[in-house]
């Protein structure tokens, strides 16, 4: 797609039109930023919490995001979800599944859900994600959840732009190994072993705890391992509590 360069004054006008009440203008700005790397979005000092949700496909990341939204909406918080699929140039597939998972929230005006198209290479994705996060912050959402599709190098790269990284795992999927290969264990602040209604969840949590002890950690935060069944919102209060605690620790 060829995009005509946007005059700086028009872009500034576009930025000014962004607000919580005006999701269309936010969506428009995101499309413009995605298609035109020269459009700069400065970082704003906002109260927005930016949280990454990563882990292998099928572990329950979208289900977790859905549970987080339900709980945080009941507290009156506003939420944006950015679905990132670095393997697909269009991200259509990722969002299609999420439409079902996040179904009930698609109609809520205080929940902004968007998939992030990638420019097909790592550098492009990073530049885009940074701009998009800054645009959503500009709108003033309380929380931004950045959900990745899998665990690979590009996901690790994307997680550099969030403040709190939640790694979701499920029992018996061998994602411990996958995650450690990709370097996800090193960047996780909170580990959620989901599907605790299934066999082997506490074993997975124990294994995880012992492997976490092997890697060096900064002194101000010890990674937390939680158990939960997000399909039933089991453990959601603990997860939100952990996210809040981590937020406090990095202030
Ligand atoms: N048994 C069980 N299944 C779950 C739970 N959470 C999610 N699932 C299921 O796991 C599958 C993948 O979930 P999804 O959220 O799409 O995973 P994602 O690919 O990581 O986003 C779906 O069929 C969910 O219904 C849970 O707590 N327990
Ligand atoms: Mg998903």
mmCIF file of C-alpha atoms and ligand atoms in Angstrom:
data_model
loop_
_atom_site.group_PDB
_atom_site.id
_atom_site.type_symbol
_atom_site.label_atom_id
_atom_site.label_comp_id
_atom_site.label_asym_id
_atom_site.label_seq_id
_atom_site.Cartn_x
_atom_site.Cartn_y
_atom_site.Cartn_z
ATOM 1 C CA UNK A 1 0.000 0.000 0.000
ATOM 2 C CA UNK A 2 1.353 3.375 -0.971
ATOM 3 C CA UNK A 3 0.491 6.111 1.422
ATOM 4 C CA UNK A 4 0.859 9.753 0.590
ATOM 5 C CA UNK A 5 2.896 11.565 3.211
ATOM 6 C CA UNK A 6 0.673 13.296 5.730
ATOM 7 C CA UNK A 7 1.454 16.947 6.413
ATOM 8 C CA UNK A 8 2.742 17.387 9.967
ATOM 9 C CA UNK A 9 -0.035 19.821 10.900
ATOM 10 C CA UNK A 10 -2.699 17.302 9.814
ATOM 11 C CA UNK A 11 -1.040 14.618 11.912
ATOM 12 C CA UNK A 12 -0.951 16.923 14.937
ATOM 13 C CA UNK A 13 -4.652 17.631 14.395
ATOM 14 C CA UNK A 14 -5.284 13.907 14.202
ATOM 15 C CA UNK A 15 -3.421 13.378 17.485
ATOM 16 C CA UNK A 16 -5.523 16.075 19.175
ATOM 17 C CA UNK A 17 -8.736 14.352 18.098
ATOM 18 C CA UNK A 18 -7.871 11.195 20.020
ATOM 19 C CA UNK A 19 -9.806 10.586 23.226
ATOM 20 C CA UNK A 20 -11.641 7.851 25.111
ATOM 21 C CA UNK A 21 -14.904 9.144 23.667
ATOM 22 C CA UNK A 22 -13.537 8.997 20.152
ATOM 23 C CA UNK A 23 -12.305 5.464 19.392
ATOM 24 C CA UNK A 24 -12.761 6.007 15.645
ATOM 25 C CA UNK A 25 -10.112 8.699 15.616
ATOM 26 C CA UNK A 26 -7.803 6.462 17.639
ATOM 27 C CA UNK A 27 -8.341 3.634 15.147
ATOM 28 C CA UNK A 28 -7.668 6.020 12.273
ATOM 29 C CA UNK A 29 -4.473 7.295 13.873
ATOM 30 C CA UNK A 30 -3.289 3.713 14.433
ATOM 31 C CA UNK A 31 -3.844 2.870 10.755
ATOM 32 C CA UNK A 32 -1.952 5.983 9.724
ATOM 33 C CA UNK A 33 0.947 5.186 12.052
ATOM 34 C CA UNK A 34 1.034 1.572 10.865
ATOM 35 C CA UNK A 35 1.329 2.658 7.272
ATOM 36 C CA UNK A 36 3.666 5.567 7.700
ATOM 37 C CA UNK A 37 6.708 5.074 9.885
ATOM 38 C CA UNK A 38 7.629 8.754 9.629
ATOM 39 C CA UNK A 39 4.583 9.810 11.676
ATOM 40 C CA UNK A 40 5.974 10.227 15.169
ATOM 41 C CA UNK A 41 4.054 9.721 18.368
ATOM 42 C CA UNK A 42 5.909 11.026 21.378
ATOM 43 C CA UNK A 43 5.568 9.113 24.607
ATOM 44 C CA UNK A 44 3.186 10.681 27.077
ATOM 45 C CA UNK A 45 3.482 10.507 30.819
ATOM 46 C CA UNK A 46 0.164 8.839 31.455
ATOM 47 C CA UNK A 47 -1.239 6.598 34.173
ATOM 48 C CA UNK A 48 -1.891 3.851 31.635
ATOM 49 C CA UNK A 49 -0.622 0.435 32.674
ATOM 50 C CA UNK A 50 0.911 -1.482 29.766
ATOM 51 C CA UNK A 51 0.864 -5.256 30.224
ATOM 52 C CA UNK A 52 2.076 -7.958 27.870
ATOM 53 C CA UNK A 53 0.384 -11.355 27.739
ATOM 54 C CA UNK A 54 2.548 -13.938 26.023
ATOM 55 C CA UNK A 55 2.867 -17.717 25.812
ATOM 56 C CA UNK A 56 2.389 -20.585 23.372
ATOM 57 C CA UNK A 57 -0.744 -20.784 21.214
ATOM 58 C CA UNK A 58 -3.646 -22.443 23.019
ATOM 59 C CA UNK A 59 -2.521 -21.894 26.613
ATOM 60 C CA UNK A 60 -5.375 -19.477 27.227
ATOM 61 C CA UNK A 61 -3.991 -15.974 26.658
ATOM 62 C CA UNK A 62 -7.166 -14.610 25.059
ATOM 63 C CA UNK A 63 -9.272 -16.309 27.726
ATOM 64 C CA UNK A 64 -7.075 -14.610 30.343
ATOM 65 C CA UNK A 65 -7.465 -11.221 28.647
ATOM 66 C CA UNK A 66 -11.212 -11.787 28.567
ATOM 67 C CA UNK A 67 -11.279 -12.575 32.297
ATOM 68 C CA UNK A 68 -9.116 -9.532 33.029
ATOM 69 C CA UNK A 69 -11.445 -7.285 31.032
ATOM 70 C CA UNK A 70 -14.561 -8.601 32.793
ATOM 71 C CA UNK A 71 -13.026 -8.039 36.212
ATOM 72 C CA UNK A 72 -11.492 -4.635 35.462
ATOM 73 C CA UNK A 73 -14.642 -3.372 33.711
ATOM 74 C CA UNK A 74 -16.615 -4.171 36.867
ATOM 75 C CA UNK A 75 -14.236 -1.753 38.617
ATOM 76 C CA UNK A 76 -15.004 0.864 35.967
ATOM 77 C CA UNK A 77 -11.591 0.682 34.280
ATOM 78 C CA UNK A 78 -11.116 1.354 30.578
ATOM 79 C CA UNK A 79 -9.149 -1.178 28.570
ATOM 80 C CA UNK A 80 -7.412 -1.520 25.236
ATOM 81 C CA UNK A 81 -6.317 -4.858 23.798
ATOM 82 C CA UNK A 82 -3.686 -5.040 21.081
ATOM 83 C CA UNK A 83 -3.402 -8.445 19.397
ATOM 84 C CA UNK A 84 -0.024 -8.943 17.780
ATOM 85 C CA UNK A 85 0.706 -11.732 15.332
ATOM 86 C CA UNK A 86 4.205 -11.342 13.942
ATOM 87 C CA UNK A 87 3.850 -14.418 11.749
ATOM 88 C CA UNK A 88 0.968 -12.975 9.788
ATOM 89 C CA UNK A 89 1.159 -9.761 7.758
ATOM 90 C CA UNK A 90 -2.544 -9.143 8.319
ATOM 91 C CA UNK A 91 -3.188 -10.525 11.819
ATOM 92 C CA UNK A 92 -6.651 -11.502 10.630
ATOM 93 C CA UNK A 93 -6.412 -15.076 11.871
ATOM 94 C CA UNK A 94 -5.402 -14.072 15.355
ATOM 95 C CA UNK A 95 -8.223 -11.638 15.799
ATOM 96 C CA UNK A 96 -10.819 -13.987 14.390
ATOM 97 C CA UNK A 97 -10.243 -16.396 17.275
ATOM 98 C CA UNK A 98 -10.192 -13.524 19.729
ATOM 99 C CA UNK A 99 -13.500 -12.226 18.433
ATOM 100 C CA UNK A 100 -15.080 -15.366 19.805
ATOM 101 C CA UNK A 101 -13.057 -15.277 23.030
ATOM 102 C CA UNK A 102 -13.586 -11.565 23.619
ATOM 103 C CA UNK A 103 -17.066 -11.609 22.104
ATOM 104 C CA UNK A 104 -19.007 -9.964 24.874
ATOM 105 C CA UNK A 105 -16.530 -7.084 25.081
ATOM 106 C CA UNK A 106 -16.518 -6.160 21.402
ATOM 107 C CA UNK A 107 -19.638 -4.060 21.922
ATOM 108 C CA UNK A 108 -18.419 -2.284 25.062
ATOM 109 C CA UNK A 109 -17.418 1.296 24.161
ATOM 110 C CA UNK A 110 -14.872 1.314 26.996
ATOM 111 C CA UNK A 111 -13.001 -1.644 25.545
ATOM 112 C CA UNK A 112 -10.880 -0.940 22.493
ATOM 113 C CA UNK A 113 -9.723 -4.061 20.646
ATOM 114 C CA UNK A 114 -7.367 -3.939 17.747
ATOM 115 C CA UNK A 115 -5.048 -6.296 15.881
ATOM 116 C CA UNK A 116 -1.681 -4.972 14.848
ATOM 117 C CA UNK A 117 -0.623 -5.511 11.278
ATOM 118 C CA UNK A 118 3.087 -6.070 10.894
ATOM 119 C CA UNK A 119 5.375 -4.754 8.247
ATOM 120 C CA UNK A 120 6.754 -8.247 7.775
ATOM 121 C CA UNK A 121 10.013 -7.738 9.617
ATOM 122 C CA UNK A 122 11.009 -7.401 13.232
ATOM 123 C CA UNK A 123 12.138 -3.776 13.115
ATOM 124 C CA UNK A 124 8.862 -2.733 11.491
ATOM 125 C CA UNK A 125 6.803 -4.470 14.125
ATOM 126 C CA UNK A 126 8.749 -2.896 16.980
ATOM 127 C CA UNK A 127 8.402 0.602 15.542
ATOM 128 C CA UNK A 128 4.688 0.049 14.991
ATOM 129 C CA UNK A 129 3.976 -1.375 18.421
ATOM 130 C CA UNK A 130 5.718 1.504 20.143
ATOM 131 C CA UNK A 131 3.695 4.092 18.192
ATOM 132 C CA UNK A 132 0.436 2.235 18.732
ATOM 133 C CA UNK A 133 1.012 1.932 22.499
ATOM 134 C CA UNK A 134 1.726 5.658 22.654
ATOM 135 C CA UNK A 135 -1.448 6.436 20.691
ATOM 136 C CA UNK A 136 -3.575 4.324 23.028
ATOM 137 C CA UNK A 137 -1.933 6.024 26.020
ATOM 138 C CA UNK A 138 -2.819 9.370 24.472
ATOM 139 C CA UNK A 139 -6.474 8.285 24.456
ATOM 140 C CA UNK A 140 -6.194 7.722 28.223
ATOM 141 C CA UNK A 141 -7.114 4.084 28.711
ATOM 142 C CA UNK A 142 -6.378 2.688 32.198
ATOM 143 C CA UNK A 143 -4.951 -0.589 30.905
ATOM 144 C CA UNK A 144 -3.390 -1.778 27.673
ATOM 145 C CA UNK A 145 -3.006 -5.521 27.187
ATOM 146 C CA UNK A 146 -0.665 -6.553 24.409
ATOM 147 C CA UNK A 147 -1.402 -10.163 23.512
ATOM 148 C CA UNK A 148 0.998 -12.090 21.297
ATOM 149 C CA UNK A 149 0.087 -15.213 19.368
ATOM 150 C CA UNK A 150 3.033 -17.390 20.311
ATOM 151 C CA UNK A 151 6.458 -17.374 21.921
ATOM 152 C CA UNK A 152 9.345 -16.558 19.625
ATOM 153 C CA UNK A 153 12.000 -13.949 19.031
ATOM 154 C CA UNK A 154 9.482 -11.386 17.756
ATOM 155 C CA UNK A 155 7.308 -11.857 20.836
ATOM 156 C CA UNK A 156 10.302 -11.281 23.083
ATOM 157 C CA UNK A 157 11.000 -8.147 21.031
ATOM 158 C CA UNK A 158 7.405 -6.892 21.419
ATOM 159 C CA UNK A 159 7.576 -7.418 25.196
ATOM 160 C CA UNK A 160 10.288 -4.751 25.404
ATOM 161 C CA UNK A 161 7.534 -2.176 24.988
ATOM 162 C CA UNK A 162 5.381 -3.278 27.898
ATOM 163 C CA UNK A 163 6.004 -2.653 31.600
ATOM 164 C CA UNK A 164 4.715 -5.918 33.022
ATOM 165 C CA UNK A 165 5.116 -9.252 31.244
ATOM 166 C CA UNK A 166 2.657 -12.036 32.045
ATOM 167 C CA UNK A 167 3.714 -15.422 30.660
ATOM 168 C CA UNK A 168 0.801 -17.857 30.395
ATOM 169 C CA UNK A 169 1.428 -21.586 30.445
ATOM 170 C CA UNK A 170 -0.720 -24.681 30.603
ATOM 171 C CA UNK A 171 -0.018 -28.102 32.109
ATOM 172 C CA UNK A 172 1.384 -30.803 29.917
ATOM 173 C CA UNK A 173 2.101 -28.697 26.867
ATOM 174 C CA UNK A 174 5.850 -28.610 27.193
ATOM 175 C CA UNK A 175 5.732 -24.836 26.905
ATOM 176 C CA UNK A 176 8.275 -24.534 29.669
ATOM 177 C CA UNK A 177 10.857 -25.784 27.203
ATOM 178 C CA UNK A 178 9.564 -23.652 24.324
ATOM 179 C CA UNK A 179 9.491 -20.588 26.518
ATOM 180 C CA UNK A 180 12.995 -21.071 27.850
ATOM 181 C CA UNK A 181 14.324 -21.537 24.315
ATOM 182 C CA UNK A 182 12.855 -18.233 23.212
ATOM 183 C CA UNK A 183 14.076 -16.426 26.323
ATOM 184 C CA UNK A 184 10.580 -15.847 27.664
ATOM 185 C CA UNK A 185 11.482 -17.108 31.137
ATOM 186 C CA UNK A 186 14.023 -14.306 31.460
ATOM 187 C CA UNK A 187 11.505 -11.571 30.684
ATOM 188 C CA UNK A 188 8.472 -12.855 32.602
ATOM 189 C CA UNK A 189 7.424 -10.862 35.679
ATOM 190 C CA UNK A 190 4.367 -12.975 36.400
ATOM 191 C CA UNK A 191 3.861 -16.588 35.351
ATOM 192 C CA UNK A 192 0.323 -17.865 35.154
ATOM 193 C CA UNK A 193 -0.101 -21.622 34.957
ATOM 194 C CA UNK A 194 -3.582 -21.682 33.456
ATOM 195 C CA UNK A 195 -6.025 -24.611 33.139
ATOM 196 C CA UNK A 196 -5.511 -25.571 36.780
ATOM 197 C CA UNK A 197 -8.725 -27.579 36.377
ATOM 198 C CA UNK A 198 -6.581 -30.054 34.449
ATOM 199 C CA UNK A 199 -4.075 -32.597 35.745
ATOM 200 C CA UNK A 200 -0.474 -31.569 36.174
ATOM 201 C CA UNK A 201 -0.931 -27.843 36.768
ATOM 202 C CA UNK A 202 0.732 -27.765 40.179
ATOM 203 C CA UNK A 203 3.617 -29.926 38.855
ATOM 204 C CA UNK A 204 4.112 -27.441 36.015
ATOM 205 C CA UNK A 205 4.094 -24.594 38.533
ATOM 206 C CA UNK A 206 6.694 -26.373 40.688
ATOM 207 C CA UNK A 207 8.958 -27.097 37.714
ATOM 208 C CA UNK A 208 8.651 -23.501 36.668
ATOM 209 C CA UNK A 209 9.541 -22.231 40.122
ATOM 210 C CA UNK A 210 12.673 -24.346 40.234
ATOM 211 C CA UNK A 211 13.809 -23.261 36.765
ATOM 212 C CA UNK A 212 13.172 -19.614 37.644
ATOM 213 C CA UNK A 213 15.521 -19.915 40.594
ATOM 214 C CA UNK A 214 18.302 -20.736 38.147
ATOM 215 C CA UNK A 215 18.140 -17.489 36.231
ATOM 216 C CA UNK A 216 19.487 -14.214 37.586
ATOM 217 C CA UNK A 217 16.861 -11.695 38.652
ATOM 218 C CA UNK A 218 16.848 -8.012 39.497
ATOM 219 C CA UNK A 219 16.553 -7.386 43.224
ATOM 220 C CA UNK A 220 13.381 -5.302 43.222
ATOM 221 C CA UNK A 221 11.070 -8.002 41.885
ATOM 222 C CA UNK A 222 10.948 -11.754 42.337
ATOM 223 C CA UNK A 223 8.885 -13.345 39.537
ATOM 224 C CA UNK A 224 5.571 -14.698 40.763
ATOM 225 C CA UNK A 225 4.104 -18.040 39.768
ATOM 226 C CA UNK A 226 0.306 -18.259 39.945
ATOM 227 C CA UNK A 227 -2.175 -21.026 39.263
ATOM 228 C CA UNK A 228 -5.527 -20.314 37.661
ATOM 229 C CA UNK A 229 -8.344 -21.465 35.430
ATOM 230 C CA UNK A 230 -9.196 -18.375 33.449
ATOM 231 C CA UNK A 231 -12.134 -19.971 31.694
ATOM 232 C CA UNK A 232 -13.842 -19.907 35.093
ATOM 233 C CA UNK A 233 -12.084 -16.728 36.239
ATOM 234 C CA UNK A 234 -10.407 -18.779 38.972
ATOM 235 C CA UNK A 235 -7.380 -16.891 40.250
ATOM 236 C CA UNK A 236 -8.274 -13.655 38.472
ATOM 237 C CA UNK A 237 -8.123 -11.559 41.673
ATOM 238 C CA UNK A 238 -4.633 -12.943 42.388
ATOM 239 C CA UNK A 239 -3.537 -12.159 38.835
ATOM 240 C CA UNK A 240 -4.790 -8.579 39.039
ATOM 241 C CA UNK A 241 -3.172 -8.278 42.468
ATOM 242 C CA UNK A 242 0.156 -9.461 41.058
ATOM 243 C CA UNK A 243 -0.102 -7.022 38.130
ATOM 244 C CA UNK A 244 -0.751 -4.177 40.596
ATOM 245 C CA UNK A 245 2.137 -5.245 42.828
ATOM 246 C CA UNK A 246 4.506 -5.365 39.896
ATOM 247 C CA UNK A 247 3.313 -1.917 38.812
ATOM 248 C CA UNK A 248 4.170 -0.585 42.271
ATOM 249 C CA UNK A 249 7.607 -2.213 42.188
ATOM 250 C CA UNK A 250 8.631 -0.465 38.957
ATOM 251 C CA UNK A 251 7.383 3.014 39.894
HETATM 252 N N1 LIG B 1 -9.787 -26.546 30.728
HETATM 253 C C1 LIG B 1 -9.536 -25.259 30.517
HETATM 254 N N2 LIG B 1 -9.479 -24.785 29.244
HETATM 255 C C2 LIG B 1 -9.194 -23.477 29.069
HETATM 256 C C3 LIG B 1 -8.967 -22.589 30.154
HETATM 257 N N3 LIG B 1 -8.681 -21.374 29.660
HETATM 258 C C4 LIG B 1 -8.745 -21.477 28.311
HETATM 259 N N4 LIG B 1 -9.077 -22.743 27.930
HETATM 260 C C5 LIG B 1 -9.281 -23.234 26.566
HETATM 261 O O1 LIG B 1 -8.055 -23.283 25.857
HETATM 262 C C6 LIG B 1 -8.269 -23.008 24.479
HETATM 263 C C7 LIG B 1 -7.335 -21.890 23.997
HETATM 264 O O2 LIG B 1 -7.676 -20.683 24.629
HETATM 265 P P1 LIG B 1 -7.236 -19.259 24.066
HETATM 266 O O3 LIG B 1 -7.584 -18.264 25.103
HETATM 267 O O4 LIG B 1 -7.745 -19.022 22.700
HETATM 268 O O5 LIG B 1 -5.647 -19.457 23.992
HETATM 269 P P2 LIG B 1 -4.528 -18.511 23.327
HETATM 270 O O6 LIG B 1 -4.199 -19.100 22.000
HETATM 271 O O7 LIG B 1 -3.368 -18.615 24.250
HETATM 272 O O8 LIG B 1 -5.077 -17.128 23.232
HETATM 273 C C8 LIG B 1 -9.735 -22.652 24.321
HETATM 274 O O9 LIG B 1 -10.424 -23.778 23.841
HETATM 275 C C9 LIG B 1 -10.158 -22.314 25.743
HETATM 276 O O10 LIG B 1 -11.522 -22.562 25.947
HETATM 277 C C10 LIG B 1 -9.053 -23.123 31.490
HETATM 278 O O11 LIG B 1 -8.902 -22.432 32.496
HETATM 279 N N5 LIG B 1 -9.329 -24.448 31.592
HETATM 280 MG MG1 LIG B 2 -5.263 -15.736 21.577
#
